[in-house]
Coordinates of C-alpha atoms in Angstrom, one line a residue:
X225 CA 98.5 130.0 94.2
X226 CA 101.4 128.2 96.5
X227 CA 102.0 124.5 95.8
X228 CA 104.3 121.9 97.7
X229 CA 105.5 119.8 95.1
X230 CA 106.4 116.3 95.9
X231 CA 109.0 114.4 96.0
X232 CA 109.3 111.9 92.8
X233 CA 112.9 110.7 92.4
X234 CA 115.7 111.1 95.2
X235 CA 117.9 111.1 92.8
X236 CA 120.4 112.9 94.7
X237 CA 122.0 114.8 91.4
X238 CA 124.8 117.4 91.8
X239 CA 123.6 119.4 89.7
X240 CA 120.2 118.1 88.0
X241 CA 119.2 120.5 85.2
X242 CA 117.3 121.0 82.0
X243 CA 113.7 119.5 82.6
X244 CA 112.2 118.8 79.6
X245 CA 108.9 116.6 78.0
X246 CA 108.8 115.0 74.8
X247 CA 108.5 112.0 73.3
X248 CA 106.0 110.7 76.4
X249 CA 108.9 111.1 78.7
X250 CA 110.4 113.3 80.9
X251 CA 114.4 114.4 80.2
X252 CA 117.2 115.9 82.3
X253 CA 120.9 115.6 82.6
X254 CA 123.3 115.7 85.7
X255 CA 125.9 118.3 84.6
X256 CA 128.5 116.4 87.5
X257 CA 128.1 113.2 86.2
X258 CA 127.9 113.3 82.8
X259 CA 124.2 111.9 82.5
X260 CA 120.7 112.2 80.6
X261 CA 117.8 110.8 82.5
X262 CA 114.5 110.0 82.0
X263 CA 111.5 108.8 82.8
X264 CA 107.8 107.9 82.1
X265 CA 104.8 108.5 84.5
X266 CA 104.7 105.5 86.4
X267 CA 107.5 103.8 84.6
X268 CA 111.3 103.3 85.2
X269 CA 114.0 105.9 85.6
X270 CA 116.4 104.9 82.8
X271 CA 120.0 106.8 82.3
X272 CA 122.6 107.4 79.8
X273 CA 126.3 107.7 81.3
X274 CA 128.0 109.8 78.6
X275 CA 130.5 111.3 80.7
X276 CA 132.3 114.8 79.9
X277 CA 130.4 118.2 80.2
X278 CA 126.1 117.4 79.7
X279 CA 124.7 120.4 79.8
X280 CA 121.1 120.0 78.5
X281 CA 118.9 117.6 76.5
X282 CA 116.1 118.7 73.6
X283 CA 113.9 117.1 71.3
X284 CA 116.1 116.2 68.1
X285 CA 112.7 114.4 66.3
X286 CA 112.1 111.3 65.2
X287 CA 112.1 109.8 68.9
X288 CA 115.9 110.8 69.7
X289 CA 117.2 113.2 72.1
X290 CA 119.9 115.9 71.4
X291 CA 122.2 116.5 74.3
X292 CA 124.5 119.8 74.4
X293 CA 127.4 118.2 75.4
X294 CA 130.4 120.6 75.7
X295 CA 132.1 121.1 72.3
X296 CA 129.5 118.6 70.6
X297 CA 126.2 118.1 69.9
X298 CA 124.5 114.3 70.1
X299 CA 121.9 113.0 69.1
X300 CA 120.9 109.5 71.1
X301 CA 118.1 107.1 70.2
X302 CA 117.3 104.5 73.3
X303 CA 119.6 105.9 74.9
X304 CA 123.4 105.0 72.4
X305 CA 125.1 107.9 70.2
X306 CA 123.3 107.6 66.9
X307 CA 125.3 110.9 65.3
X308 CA 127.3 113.6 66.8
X309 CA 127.8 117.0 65.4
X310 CA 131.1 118.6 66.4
X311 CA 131.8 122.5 67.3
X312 CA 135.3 122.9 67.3
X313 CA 136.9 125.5 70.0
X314 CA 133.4 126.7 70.7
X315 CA 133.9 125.6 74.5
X316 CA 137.4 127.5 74.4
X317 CA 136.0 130.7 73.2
X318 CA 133.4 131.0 74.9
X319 CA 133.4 128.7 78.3
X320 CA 131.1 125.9 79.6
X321 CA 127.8 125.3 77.8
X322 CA 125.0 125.7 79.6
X323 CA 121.6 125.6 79.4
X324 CA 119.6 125.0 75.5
X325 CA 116.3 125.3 73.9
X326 CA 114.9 125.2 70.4
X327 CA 112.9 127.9 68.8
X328 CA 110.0 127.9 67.1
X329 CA 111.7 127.8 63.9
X330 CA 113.8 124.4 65.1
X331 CA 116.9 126.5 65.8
X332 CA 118.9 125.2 68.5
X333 CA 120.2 128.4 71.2
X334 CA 122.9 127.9 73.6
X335 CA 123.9 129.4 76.8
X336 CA 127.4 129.3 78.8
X337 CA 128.9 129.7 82.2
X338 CA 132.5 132.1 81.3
X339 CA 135.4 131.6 82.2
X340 CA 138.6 133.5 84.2
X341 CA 137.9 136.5 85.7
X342 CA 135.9 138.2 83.5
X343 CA 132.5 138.3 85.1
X344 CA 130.5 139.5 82.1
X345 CA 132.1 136.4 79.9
X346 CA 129.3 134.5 79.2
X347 CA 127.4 134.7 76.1
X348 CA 124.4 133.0 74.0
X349 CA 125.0 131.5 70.8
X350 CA 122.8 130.4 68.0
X351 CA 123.3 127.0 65.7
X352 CA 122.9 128.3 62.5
X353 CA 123.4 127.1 58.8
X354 CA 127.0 128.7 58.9
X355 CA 128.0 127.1 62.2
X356 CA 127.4 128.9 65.9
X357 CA 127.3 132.5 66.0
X358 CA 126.8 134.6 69.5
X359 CA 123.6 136.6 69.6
X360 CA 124.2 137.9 73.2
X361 CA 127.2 138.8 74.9
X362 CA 128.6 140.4 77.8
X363 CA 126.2 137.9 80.5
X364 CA 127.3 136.9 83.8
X365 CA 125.9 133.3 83.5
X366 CA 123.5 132.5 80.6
X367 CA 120.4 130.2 81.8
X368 CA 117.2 129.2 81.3
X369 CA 115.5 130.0 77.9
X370 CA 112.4 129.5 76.1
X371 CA 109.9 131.3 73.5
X372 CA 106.4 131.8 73.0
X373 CA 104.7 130.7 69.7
X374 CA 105.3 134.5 68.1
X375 CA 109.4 133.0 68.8
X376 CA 109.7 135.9 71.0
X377 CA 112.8 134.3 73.6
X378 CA 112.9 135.1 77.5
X379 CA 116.6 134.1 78.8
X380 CA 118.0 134.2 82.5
X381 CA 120.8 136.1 83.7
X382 CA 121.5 134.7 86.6
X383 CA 123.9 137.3 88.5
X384 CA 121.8 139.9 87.2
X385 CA 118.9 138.5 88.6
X386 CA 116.8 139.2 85.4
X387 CA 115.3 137.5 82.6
X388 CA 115.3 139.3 79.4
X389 CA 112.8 139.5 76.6
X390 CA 114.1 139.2 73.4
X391 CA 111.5 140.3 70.3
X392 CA 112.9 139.0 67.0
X393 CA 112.5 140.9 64.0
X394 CA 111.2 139.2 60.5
X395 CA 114.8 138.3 59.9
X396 CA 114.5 135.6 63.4
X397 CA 117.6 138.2 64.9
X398 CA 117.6 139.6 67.8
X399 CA 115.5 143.1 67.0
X400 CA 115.1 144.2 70.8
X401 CA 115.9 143.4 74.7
X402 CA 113.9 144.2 77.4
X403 CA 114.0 142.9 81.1
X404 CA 111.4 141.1 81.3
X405 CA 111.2 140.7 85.2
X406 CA 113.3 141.1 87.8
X407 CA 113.5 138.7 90.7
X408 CA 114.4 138.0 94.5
X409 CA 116.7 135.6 93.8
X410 CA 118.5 133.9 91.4
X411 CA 116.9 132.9 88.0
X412 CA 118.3 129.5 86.5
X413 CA 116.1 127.5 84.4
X414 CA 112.6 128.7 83.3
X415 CA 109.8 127.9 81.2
X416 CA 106.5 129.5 79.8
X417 CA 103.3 128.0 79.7
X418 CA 100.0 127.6 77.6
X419 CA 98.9 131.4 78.6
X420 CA 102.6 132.8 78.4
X421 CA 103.3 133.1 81.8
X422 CA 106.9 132.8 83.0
X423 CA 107.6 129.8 85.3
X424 CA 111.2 131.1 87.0
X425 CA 113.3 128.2 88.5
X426 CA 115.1 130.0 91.9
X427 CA 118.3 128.7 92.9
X428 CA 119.2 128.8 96.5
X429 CA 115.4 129.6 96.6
X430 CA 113.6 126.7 97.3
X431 CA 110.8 127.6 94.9
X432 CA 109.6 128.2 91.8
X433 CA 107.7 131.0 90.5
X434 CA 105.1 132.1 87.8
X435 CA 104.8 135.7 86.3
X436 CA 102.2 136.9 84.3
X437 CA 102.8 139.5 81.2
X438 CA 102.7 142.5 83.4
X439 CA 105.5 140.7 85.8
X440 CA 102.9 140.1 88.9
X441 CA 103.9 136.7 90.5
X442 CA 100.9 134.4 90.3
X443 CA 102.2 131.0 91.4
X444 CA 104.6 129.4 93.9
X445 CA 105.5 125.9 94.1
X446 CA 107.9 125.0 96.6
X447 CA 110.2 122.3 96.8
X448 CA 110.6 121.4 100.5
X449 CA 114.4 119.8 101.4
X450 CA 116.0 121.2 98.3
X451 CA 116.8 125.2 98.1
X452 CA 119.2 124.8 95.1
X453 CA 116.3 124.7 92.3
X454 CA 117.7 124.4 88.9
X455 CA 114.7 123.9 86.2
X456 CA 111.2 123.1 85.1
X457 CA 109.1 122.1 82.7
X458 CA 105.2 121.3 82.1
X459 CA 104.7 117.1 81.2
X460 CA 102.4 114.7 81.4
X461 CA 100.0 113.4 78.7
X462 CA 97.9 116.7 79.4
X463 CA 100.9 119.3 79.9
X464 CA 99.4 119.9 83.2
X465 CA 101.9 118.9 85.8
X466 CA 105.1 120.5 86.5
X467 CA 108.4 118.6 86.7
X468 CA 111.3 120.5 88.9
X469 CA 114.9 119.6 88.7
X470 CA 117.3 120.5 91.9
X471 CA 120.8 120.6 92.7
X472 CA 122.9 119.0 95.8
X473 CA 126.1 121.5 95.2
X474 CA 127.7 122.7 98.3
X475 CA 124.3 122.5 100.3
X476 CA 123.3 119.5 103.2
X477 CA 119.7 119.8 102.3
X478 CA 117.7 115.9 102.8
X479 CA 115.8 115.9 99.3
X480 CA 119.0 118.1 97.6
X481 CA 119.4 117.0 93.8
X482 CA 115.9 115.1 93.7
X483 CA 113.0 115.8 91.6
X484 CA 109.9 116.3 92.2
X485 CA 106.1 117.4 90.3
X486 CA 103.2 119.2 91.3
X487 CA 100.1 120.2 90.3
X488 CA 98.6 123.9 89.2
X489 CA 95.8 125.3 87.3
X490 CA 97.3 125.8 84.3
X491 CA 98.5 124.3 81.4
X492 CA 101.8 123.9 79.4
X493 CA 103.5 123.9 75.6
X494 CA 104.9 121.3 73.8
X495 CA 109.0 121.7 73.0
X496 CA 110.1 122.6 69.5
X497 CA 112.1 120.2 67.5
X498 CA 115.4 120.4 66.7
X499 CA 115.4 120.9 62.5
X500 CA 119.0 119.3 62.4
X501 CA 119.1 118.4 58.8
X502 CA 119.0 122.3 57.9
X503 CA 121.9 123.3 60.4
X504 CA 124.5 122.5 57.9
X505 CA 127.1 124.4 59.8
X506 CA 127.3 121.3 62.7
X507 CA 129.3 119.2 60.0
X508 CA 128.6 115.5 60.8
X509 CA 130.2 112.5 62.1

């Protein structure tokens, strides 16, 4: 199947990233300006100008949104800082945050973009009880990430050009990695749907793409005007329309860092929720 997806929002970001539905809404951020967007079908595009390094937006509960926000975690409701959970020197250790997700078991995983010239510096941490502890390191760029309902994880590489499967053991570690797929291109955000494939944001692609469990590509949805996709995610009352986020860095590209949806024949998941009171290790403030 090979969909044209429309154009929904010139938004014009410079780096649009972290698609995401809950709540009734569609979220994102722009990493460049500091901002968490969102809209509803058919209703307003509303955003939140927090400034600083916004990496990534999840489903905290209770109608607010957590944002991964450099060395910080915050959790908004309509929009205004309702509590923020510092992680002191995390940013310092281990470089920009990148892009998030929750597990099945409300845990909230982390990616990052390294820094100096290490190119193997990036690494995935883990929000845990006792504070954030790596699971993966040794990356070039940690990106998207989700897991199917089992909590098995699937996580982009980007410089590698892989995404990785992850199978947990009964202790929710890390028990094995496998690469999942391998792509032409270069994988940034992803997203699995209702049947477990594996929707593969392509940066400097122009597309997206689906997988199925024995890695054949299925699906195609192209984003015409905008090479530099970033992420998707299934929304919509039904799950069953895809929402793309693109990028307008270093490209001259008419419809660079808009958004757009399309249509295809399957269906998504709904996001996990971010179990906040039990990650005692993000003290409060």
């Amino acid at each position: 199947m090979d969909v044209q997806a429309e154009l929904w929002w010139a938004t014009g970001h410079g780096l649009g990233e972290s698609a995401r539905w809950f709540g009734g809404a569609y979220h994102w951020v722009d990493i460049e300006s500091g901002s968490v967007l969102r809209a509803r079908p058919g209703g307003p595009l509303e955003r939140t100008e927090l400034g600083g390094i916004v990496s990534a937006v999840f489903d905290a509960g209770d109608g607010c949104e957590g944002v991964v926000a450099g060395d910080r975690i915050l959790v908004l409701r309509d929009g205004r800082i309702e509590k923020e959970y510092p992680l002191p020197d995390l940013a310092d250790r281990h470089g920009r945050t990148n892009d998030a997700r929750v597990d099945p078991l409300g845990r909230l995983w982390v990616g990052t973009v390294g820094r100096g010239s290490d190119a193997r510096a990036a690494v995935l941490w883990r929000l845990d009880a006792e504070g954030p502890a790596v699971v993966r390191s040794g990356l070039t760029l940690s990106n998207g990430l989700d897991f199917d309902a089992a909590g098995t994880a699937y996580h982009a590489d980007t410089f590698d050009r892989v995404v990785y499967r992850y199978r947990m053991g009964p202790d929710g570690e890390i028990a094995q990695v496998e690469e999942a797929v391998r792509v032409d291109g270069l994988p940034d955000g992803l997203c699995l749907d209702a049947a477990d494939g594996l929707w593969i944001a392509l940066w400097g692609g122009g597309r997206a793409e689906r997988y199925d469990a024995g890695g054949r590509r299925t699906h195609v949805i192209r984003t015409p005007g905008a090479s530099q996709v970033t992420s998707l995610c299934f929304g919509g009352p039904r799950l069953d329309e895809v929402f793309l986020t693109t990028a307008a860095e270093d490209v001259d590209e008419p419809n660079a860092g808009a958004v757009f949806r399309a249509r295809v024949d399957v269906t998504g998941r709904a996001e996990s929720i971010w179990t906040r009171e039990r990650e005692t290790g993000a003290s409060h403030d």
